[in-house]
Amino acid sequence: MKNIIVAPSILSADFANLERDIKKIEHAGADWVHVDVMDGRFVPNITIGAPVVKSIRKTTKMPFDVHLMIIEPIKYVEDFAKAGSDFITIHAEACEDNLDETIDLIKNFGIKAGVSVKPNTPVEVIKKVLHKIDLVLIMTVEPGFGGQSFIRECLPKISEVRELLEKENLNHIYIEIDGGINAETAKLATSAGANALVAGNYIYSAEDIPKAIEALR
């Protein structure tokens, strides 16, 4: 799986013009739409819920990569599955008691399941569920706000996950990186083993969005 997936985050889009901005990245060559869902509790910010996801689902056929930065995500999996998610990623830190159960629920809806870890969370916490997921999302900023700088100390974690996947013959699983991604940090992340990149400000503030997306690959 050598091709690099680029998933622009609509957190950096104009929320009054989401359809326009989703079409913009689609025409520019993006692969997925990354949808950041925040509840103001797991992270110190609030964004959108399932009704908005359902509405923007009509605007594109690109896969929706939905990142739930919320507490008790098991309560909301059904809502986001029915809203049109293709991937639902939950945080290991939000599912300490029911990580397996939450992943199983996502899969039961026919949705691809991802698990995310914050910068200070060790890879150890997701080892036991690797065999049942489709994506590992490694945060390279503290989740909650866009526009932060890439934490380079997370690079060994990317390499560790890549080595784990190769050892377990699980190379079909995406390693996605979210936080501070630009043309420079994308190269660091992919060299360490990542093959999916989330970028927000870097893409949406670019004068030439197709060129910005291509630079990440």
PDB file of C-alpha atoms in Angstrom:
ATOM      1  CA  MET A   1       0.000   0.000   0.000  1.00  0.00           C
ATOM      2  CA  LYS A   2       2.409   2.688  -1.266  1.00  0.00           C
ATOM      3  CA  ASN A   3      -0.013   5.356  -2.474  1.00  0.00           C
ATOM      4  CA  ILE A   4      -0.411   8.213  -0.020  1.00  0.00           C
ATOM      5  CA  ILE A   5      -4.005   9.051   0.876  1.00  0.00           C
ATOM      6  CA  VAL A   6      -4.692  12.756   1.371  1.00  0.00           C
ATOM      7  CA  ALA A   7      -7.686  13.555   3.584  1.00  0.00           C
ATOM      8  CA  PRO A   8      -8.295  17.302   3.930  1.00  0.00           C
ATOM      9  CA  SER A   9      -9.941  18.240   7.210  1.00  0.00           C
ATOM     10  CA  ILE A  10     -13.101  20.296   6.899  1.00  0.00           C
ATOM     11  CA  LEU A  11     -12.247  21.775  10.304  1.00  0.00           C
ATOM     12  CA  SER A  12     -10.329  24.334   8.233  1.00  0.00           C
ATOM     13  CA  ALA A  13     -13.129  24.855   5.704  1.00  0.00           C
ATOM     14  CA  ASP A  14     -15.663  27.677   5.724  1.00  0.00           C
ATOM     15  CA  PHE A  15     -18.574  26.216   7.704  1.00  0.00           C
ATOM     16  CA  ALA A  16     -20.968  28.553   5.901  1.00  0.00           C
ATOM     17  CA  ASN A  17     -19.838  27.053   2.584  1.00  0.00           C
ATOM     18  CA  LEU A  18     -19.099  23.401   3.329  1.00  0.00           C
ATOM     19  CA  GLU A  19     -20.478  22.097   0.045  1.00  0.00           C
ATOM     20  CA  ARG A  20     -18.351  24.552  -1.932  1.00  0.00           C
ATOM     21  CA  ASP A  21     -15.216  23.707   0.037  1.00  0.00           C
ATOM     22  CA  ILE A  22     -15.765  19.948  -0.201  1.00  0.00           C
ATOM     23  CA  LYS A  23     -16.198  20.243  -3.977  1.00  0.00           C
ATOM     24  CA  LYS A  24     -13.035  22.335  -4.050  1.00  0.00           C
ATOM     25  CA  ILE A  25     -10.899  19.578  -2.506  1.00  0.00           C
ATOM     26  CA  GLU A  26     -12.623  16.895  -4.558  1.00  0.00           C
ATOM     27  CA  HIS A  27     -11.775  18.651  -7.811  1.00  0.00           C
ATOM     28  CA  ALA A  28      -8.249  19.262  -6.501  1.00  0.00           C
ATOM     29  CA  GLY A  29      -7.571  15.531  -6.169  1.00  0.00           C
ATOM     30  CA  ALA A  30      -8.233  14.749  -2.498  1.00  0.00           C
ATOM     31  CA  ASP A  31      -8.916  11.103  -1.636  1.00  0.00           C
ATOM     32  CA  TRP A  32     -11.050  11.316   1.517  1.00  0.00           C
ATOM     33  CA  VAL A  33     -12.900  13.985   3.488  1.00  0.00           C
ATOM     34  CA  HIS A  34     -11.702  14.103   7.103  1.00  0.00           C
ATOM     35  CA  VAL A  35     -14.509  15.118   9.461  1.00  0.00           C
ATOM     36  CA  ASP A  36     -13.474  16.187  12.966  1.00  0.00           C
ATOM     37  CA  VAL A  37     -16.224  15.680  15.535  1.00  0.00           C
ATOM     38  CA  MET A  38     -15.533  17.323  18.910  1.00  0.00           C
ATOM     39  CA  ASP A  39     -17.768  17.462  21.962  1.00  0.00           C
ATOM     40  CA  GLY A  40     -16.128  20.099  24.166  1.00  0.00           C
ATOM     41  CA  ARG A  41     -15.460  17.426  26.789  1.00  0.00           C
ATOM     42  CA  PHE A  42     -12.917  14.965  25.404  1.00  0.00           C
ATOM     43  CA  VAL A  43     -11.268  17.955  23.723  1.00  0.00           C
ATOM     44  CA  PRO A  44     -11.734  21.677  24.529  1.00  0.00           C
ATOM     45  CA  ASN A  45     -13.680  22.558  21.403  1.00  0.00           C
ATOM     46  CA  ILE A  46     -17.052  21.827  19.790  1.00  0.00           C
ATOM     47  CA  THR A  47     -17.546  21.264  16.065  1.00  0.00           C
ATOM     48  CA  ILE A  48     -20.341  19.341  14.330  1.00  0.00           C
ATOM     49  CA  GLY A  49     -22.593  16.340  14.886  1.00  0.00           C
ATOM     50  CA  ALA A  50     -24.232  13.602  12.845  1.00  0.00           C
ATOM     51  CA  PRO A  51     -26.941  15.838  11.274  1.00  0.00           C
ATOM     52  CA  VAL A  52     -24.264  17.947   9.565  1.00  0.00           C
ATOM     53  CA  VAL A  53     -22.422  14.829   8.394  1.00  0.00           C
ATOM     54  CA  LYS A  54     -25.688  13.543   6.931  1.00  0.00           C
ATOM     55  CA  SER A  55     -26.249  16.833   5.112  1.00  0.00           C
ATOM     56  CA  ILE A  56     -22.784  17.091   3.573  1.00  0.00           C
ATOM     57  CA  ARG A  57     -22.844  13.402   2.639  1.00  0.00           C
ATOM     58  CA  LYS A  58     -25.037  14.442  -0.300  1.00  0.00           C
ATOM     59  CA  THR A  59     -22.334  16.727  -1.694  1.00  0.00           C
ATOM     60  CA  THR A  60     -19.701  14.146  -2.680  1.00  0.00           C
ATOM     61  CA  LYS A  61     -18.952  10.475  -3.222  1.00  0.00           C
ATOM     62  CA  MET A  62     -15.531  10.771  -1.574  1.00  0.00           C
ATOM     63  CA  PRO A  63     -15.131   8.511   1.477  1.00  0.00           C
ATOM     64  CA  PHE A  64     -15.960  10.208   4.771  1.00  0.00           C
ATOM     65  CA  ASP A  65     -13.191   9.697   7.325  1.00  0.00           C
ATOM     66  CA  VAL A  66     -14.997  10.595  10.559  1.00  0.00           C
ATOM     67  CA  HIS A  67     -12.815  11.202  13.619  1.00  0.00           C
ATOM     68  CA  LEU A  68     -14.778  11.093  16.882  1.00  0.00           C
ATOM     69  CA  MET A  69     -12.983  13.172  19.503  1.00  0.00           C
ATOM     70  CA  ILE A  70     -15.736  12.581  22.021  1.00  0.00           C
ATOM     71  CA  ILE A  71     -16.315  10.749  25.278  1.00  0.00           C
ATOM     72  CA  GLU A  72     -18.420   7.575  25.203  1.00  0.00           C
ATOM     73  CA  PRO A  73     -18.310   7.243  21.402  1.00  0.00           C
ATOM     74  CA  ILE A  74     -20.180   3.935  21.606  1.00  0.00           C
ATOM     75  CA  LYS A  75     -23.368   5.974  22.204  1.00  0.00           C
ATOM     76  CA  TYR A  76     -22.988   7.805  18.891  1.00  0.00           C
ATOM     77  CA  VAL A  77     -21.593   5.189  16.507  1.00  0.00           C
ATOM     78  CA  GLU A  78     -25.028   4.364  15.105  1.00  0.00           C
ATOM     79  CA  ASP A  79     -25.809   8.033  14.405  1.00  0.00           C
ATOM     80  CA  PHE A  80     -22.579   8.581  12.490  1.00  0.00           C
ATOM     81  CA  ALA A  81     -22.838   5.250  10.683  1.00  0.00           C
ATOM     82  CA  LYS A  82     -26.335   6.112   9.456  1.00  0.00           C
ATOM     83  CA  ALA A  83     -25.191   9.630   8.527  1.00  0.00           C
ATOM     84  CA  GLY A  84     -22.930   8.167   5.848  1.00  0.00           C
ATOM     85  CA  SER A  85     -19.496   7.581   7.391  1.00  0.00           C
ATOM     86  CA  ASP A  86     -17.097   5.288   5.546  1.00  0.00           C
ATOM     87  CA  PHE A  87     -14.532   5.245   8.355  1.00  0.00           C
ATOM     88  CA  ILE A  88     -15.269   5.918  12.016  1.00  0.00           C
ATOM     89  CA  THR A  89     -12.221   6.483  14.188  1.00  0.00           C
ATOM     90  CA  ILE A  90     -12.507   6.498  17.962  1.00  0.00           C
ATOM     91  CA  HIS A  91      -9.938   7.434  20.589  1.00  0.00           C
ATOM     92  CA  ALA A  92      -8.392   4.679  22.669  1.00  0.00           C
ATOM     93  CA  GLU A  93      -8.336   7.127  25.586  1.00  0.00           C
ATOM     94  CA  ALA A  94     -12.130   7.544  25.379  1.00  0.00           C
ATOM     95  CA  CYS A  95     -12.781   3.784  25.342  1.00  0.00           C
ATOM     96  CA  GLU A  96     -10.658   2.426  28.160  1.00  0.00           C
ATOM     97  CA  ASP A  97     -13.415   0.033  29.271  1.00  0.00           C
ATOM     98  CA  ASN A  98     -15.082  -0.821  25.965  1.00  0.00           C
ATOM     99  CA  LEU A  99     -12.612  -0.433  23.092  1.00  0.00           C
ATOM    100  CA  ASP A 100     -13.295  -3.897  21.655  1.00  0.00           C
ATOM    101  CA  GLU A 101     -17.046  -3.472  21.988  1.00  0.00           C
ATOM    102  CA  THR A 102     -17.012  -0.071  20.273  1.00  0.00           C
ATOM    103  CA  ILE A 103     -14.915  -1.379  17.372  1.00  0.00           C
ATOM    104  CA  ASP A 104     -17.256  -4.348  16.978  1.00  0.00           C
ATOM    105  CA  LEU A 105     -20.253  -2.016  16.836  1.00  0.00           C
ATOM    106  CA  ILE A 106     -18.652   0.081  14.094  1.00  0.00           C
ATOM    107  CA  LYS A 107     -17.873  -3.054  12.079  1.00  0.00           C
ATOM    108  CA  ASN A 108     -21.411  -4.362  12.581  1.00  0.00           C
ATOM    109  CA  PHE A 109     -22.678  -1.338  10.652  1.00  0.00           C
ATOM    110  CA  GLY A 110     -20.394  -2.238   7.762  1.00  0.00           C
ATOM    111  CA  ILE A 111     -18.133   0.735   8.472  1.00  0.00           C
ATOM    112  CA  LYS A 112     -14.335   0.635   8.540  1.00  0.00           C
ATOM    113  CA  ALA A 113     -13.019   1.127  12.084  1.00  0.00           C
ATOM    114  CA  GLY A 114     -10.094   3.230  13.196  1.00  0.00           C
ATOM    115  CA  VAL A 115      -8.459   3.817  16.563  1.00  0.00           C
ATOM    116  CA  SER A 116      -6.613   7.018  17.407  1.00  0.00           C
ATOM    117  CA  VAL A 117      -4.003   7.797  20.041  1.00  0.00           C
ATOM    118  CA  LYS A 118      -2.945  11.181  21.402  1.00  0.00           C
ATOM    119  CA  PRO A 119       0.748  12.204  21.289  1.00  0.00           C
ATOM    120  CA  ASN A 120       1.482  10.961  24.820  1.00  0.00           C
ATOM    121  CA  THR A 121      -0.462   7.691  24.569  1.00  0.00           C
ATOM    122  CA  PRO A 122       1.733   4.617  23.986  1.00  0.00           C
ATOM    123  CA  VAL A 123       1.101   2.281  21.056  1.00  0.00           C
ATOM    124  CA  GLU A 124       0.736  -0.527  23.594  1.00  0.00           C
ATOM    125  CA  VAL A 125      -2.911   0.400  24.221  1.00  0.00           C
ATOM    126  CA  ILE A 126      -3.993  -0.547  20.687  1.00  0.00           C
ATOM    127  CA  LYS A 127      -1.901  -3.682  20.123  1.00  0.00           C
ATOM    128  CA  LYS A 128      -4.651  -6.060  21.167  1.00  0.00           C
ATOM    129  CA  VAL A 129      -7.184  -4.636  18.672  1.00  0.00           C
ATOM    130  CA  LEU A 130      -4.984  -4.249  15.598  1.00  0.00           C
ATOM    131  CA  HIS A 131      -6.326  -7.459  14.073  1.00  0.00           C
ATOM    132  CA  LYS A 132      -9.866  -6.060  13.921  1.00  0.00           C
ATOM    133  CA  ILE A 133      -9.361  -2.475  12.725  1.00  0.00           C
ATOM    134  CA  ASP A 134      -8.723  -0.801   9.367  1.00  0.00           C
ATOM    135  CA  LEU A 135      -6.862   2.331  10.403  1.00  0.00           C
ATOM    136  CA  VAL A 136      -4.555   3.636  13.125  1.00  0.00           C
ATOM    137  CA  LEU A 137      -4.695   7.418  13.541  1.00  0.00           C
ATOM    138  CA  ILE A 138      -1.651   8.892  15.238  1.00  0.00           C
ATOM    139  CA  MET A 139      -2.159  12.427  16.492  1.00  0.00           C
ATOM    140  CA  THR A 140       0.900  14.619  15.991  1.00  0.00           C
ATOM    141  CA  VAL A 141      -0.683  17.528  17.865  1.00  0.00           C
ATOM    142  CA  GLU A 142      -2.852  17.606  20.957  1.00  0.00           C
ATOM    143  CA  PRO A 143      -6.369  17.148  19.541  1.00  0.00           C
ATOM    144  CA  GLY A 144      -8.937  19.891  19.762  1.00  0.00           C
ATOM    145  CA  PHE A 145      -7.826  22.744  17.522  1.00  0.00           C
ATOM    146  CA  GLY A 146      -6.516  23.151  13.995  1.00  0.00           C
ATOM    147  CA  GLY A 147      -3.367  25.022  13.006  1.00  0.00           C
ATOM    148  CA  GLN A 148      -0.954  23.529  15.555  1.00  0.00           C
ATOM    149  CA  SER A 149       2.680  22.577  14.918  1.00  0.00           C
ATOM    150  CA  PHE A 150       3.717  18.988  14.185  1.00  0.00           C
ATOM    151  CA  ILE A 151       5.208  17.199  17.222  1.00  0.00           C
ATOM    152  CA  ARG A 152       8.323  15.501  15.825  1.00  0.00           C
ATOM    153  CA  GLU A 153       8.683  13.342  18.922  1.00  0.00           C
ATOM    154  CA  CYS A 154       5.742  11.319  17.535  1.00  0.00           C
ATOM    155  CA  LEU A 155       7.781  10.037  14.571  1.00  0.00           C
ATOM    156  CA  PRO A 156       9.140   6.964  16.428  1.00  0.00           C
ATOM    157  CA  LYS A 157       5.537   6.012  17.237  1.00  0.00           C
ATOM    158  CA  ILE A 158       4.712   5.945  13.521  1.00  0.00           C
ATOM    159  CA  SER A 159       7.685   3.659  12.892  1.00  0.00           C
ATOM    160  CA  GLU A 160       6.666   1.457  15.808  1.00  0.00           C
ATOM    161  CA  VAL A 161       3.167   0.971  14.401  1.00  0.00           C
ATOM    162  CA  ARG A 162       4.550   0.241  10.920  1.00  0.00           C
ATOM    163  CA  GLU A 163       6.885  -2.412  12.364  1.00  0.00           C
ATOM    164  CA  LEU A 164       4.003  -3.938  14.327  1.00  0.00           C
ATOM    165  CA  LEU A 165       1.784  -4.146  11.249  1.00  0.00           C
ATOM    166  CA  GLU A 166       4.542  -5.734   9.186  1.00  0.00           C
ATOM    167  CA  LYS A 167       5.321  -8.226  11.935  1.00  0.00           C
ATOM    168  CA  GLU A 168       1.647  -9.227  12.221  1.00  0.00           C
ATOM    169  CA  ASN A 169       1.098  -9.218   8.430  1.00  0.00           C
ATOM    170  CA  LEU A 170      -1.445  -6.407   8.773  1.00  0.00           C
ATOM    171  CA  ASN A 171      -0.151  -4.056   6.102  1.00  0.00           C
ATOM    172  CA  HIS A 172      -3.673  -3.484   4.781  1.00  0.00           C
ATOM    173  CA  ILE A 173      -4.246  -1.205   7.800  1.00  0.00           C
ATOM    174  CA  TYR A 174      -3.780   2.496   7.112  1.00  0.00           C
ATOM    175  CA  ILE A 175      -1.457   4.537   9.304  1.00  0.00           C
ATOM    176  CA  GLU A 176      -2.979   7.998   9.271  1.00  0.00           C
ATOM    177  CA  ILE A 177      -1.331  11.111  10.685  1.00  0.00           C
ATOM    178  CA  ASP A 178      -3.252  14.150  11.880  1.00  0.00           C
ATOM    179  CA  GLY A 179      -1.732  17.401  13.087  1.00  0.00           C
ATOM    180  CA  GLY A 180       0.626  20.002  11.655  1.00  0.00           C
ATOM    181  CA  ILE A 181       0.874  18.332   8.255  1.00  0.00           C
ATOM    182  CA  ASN A 182       2.479  20.317   5.436  1.00  0.00           C
ATOM    183  CA  ALA A 183       4.837  19.454   2.571  1.00  0.00           C
ATOM    184  CA  GLU A 184       7.816  19.158   4.931  1.00  0.00           C
ATOM    185  CA  THR A 185       6.209  17.187   7.767  1.00  0.00           C
ATOM    186  CA  ALA A 186       4.379  14.934   5.294  1.00  0.00           C
ATOM    187  CA  LYS A 187       7.750  13.633   4.100  1.00  0.00           C
ATOM    188  CA  LEU A 188       8.806  12.931   7.691  1.00  0.00           C
ATOM    189  CA  ALA A 189       5.557  11.077   8.401  1.00  0.00           C
ATOM    190  CA  THR A 190       5.562   8.976   5.232  1.00  0.00           C
ATOM    191  CA  SER A 191       9.260   8.140   5.628  1.00  0.00           C
ATOM    192  CA  ALA A 192       8.403   6.811   9.098  1.00  0.00           C
ATOM    193  CA  GLY A 193       5.676   4.581   7.652  1.00  0.00           C
ATOM    194  CA  ALA A 194       2.483   6.630   7.322  1.00  0.00           C
ATOM    195  CA  ASN A 195       0.311   6.256   4.225  1.00  0.00           C
ATOM    196  CA  ALA A 196      -2.622   8.571   4.978  1.00  0.00           C
ATOM    197  CA  LEU A 197      -2.347  12.251   5.842  1.00  0.00           C
ATOM    198  CA  VAL A 198      -4.868  14.673   7.295  1.00  0.00           C
ATOM    199  CA  ALA A 199      -4.227  18.328   6.520  1.00  0.00           C
ATOM    200  CA  GLY A 200      -6.369  21.359   7.173  1.00  0.00           C
ATOM    201  CA  ASN A 201      -4.883  24.841   7.105  1.00  0.00           C
ATOM    202  CA  TYR A 202      -2.082  23.803   4.762  1.00  0.00           C
ATOM    203  CA  ILE A 203      -4.601  22.806   2.088  1.00  0.00           C
ATOM    204  CA  TYR A 204      -7.402  25.305   2.596  1.00  0.00           C
ATOM    205  CA  SER A 205      -5.095  28.325   2.851  1.00  0.00           C
ATOM    206  CA  ALA A 206      -3.115  27.354  -0.255  1.00  0.00           C
ATOM    207  CA  GLU A 207      -3.348  29.541  -3.342  1.00  0.00           C
ATOM    208  CA  ASP A 208      -3.092  26.405  -5.481  1.00  0.00           C
ATOM    209  CA  ILE A 209      -4.972  23.592  -3.697  1.00  0.00           C
ATOM    210  CA  PRO A 210      -4.245  20.840  -6.285  1.00  0.00           C
ATOM    211  CA  LYS A 211      -0.525  21.643  -6.018  1.00  0.00           C
ATOM    212  CA  ALA A 212      -0.694  21.607  -2.201  1.00  0.00           C
ATOM    213  CA  ILE A 213      -2.383  18.199  -2.199  1.00  0.00           C
ATOM    214  CA  GLU A 214       0.123  16.775  -4.673  1.00  0.00           C
ATOM    215  CA  ALA A 215       3.020  18.076  -2.554  1.00  0.00           C
ATOM    216  CA  LEU A 216       1.870  15.844   0.310  1.00  0.00           C
ATOM    217  CA  ARG A 217       2.244  12.735  -1.832  1.00  0.00           C
TER     218      ARG A 217
END
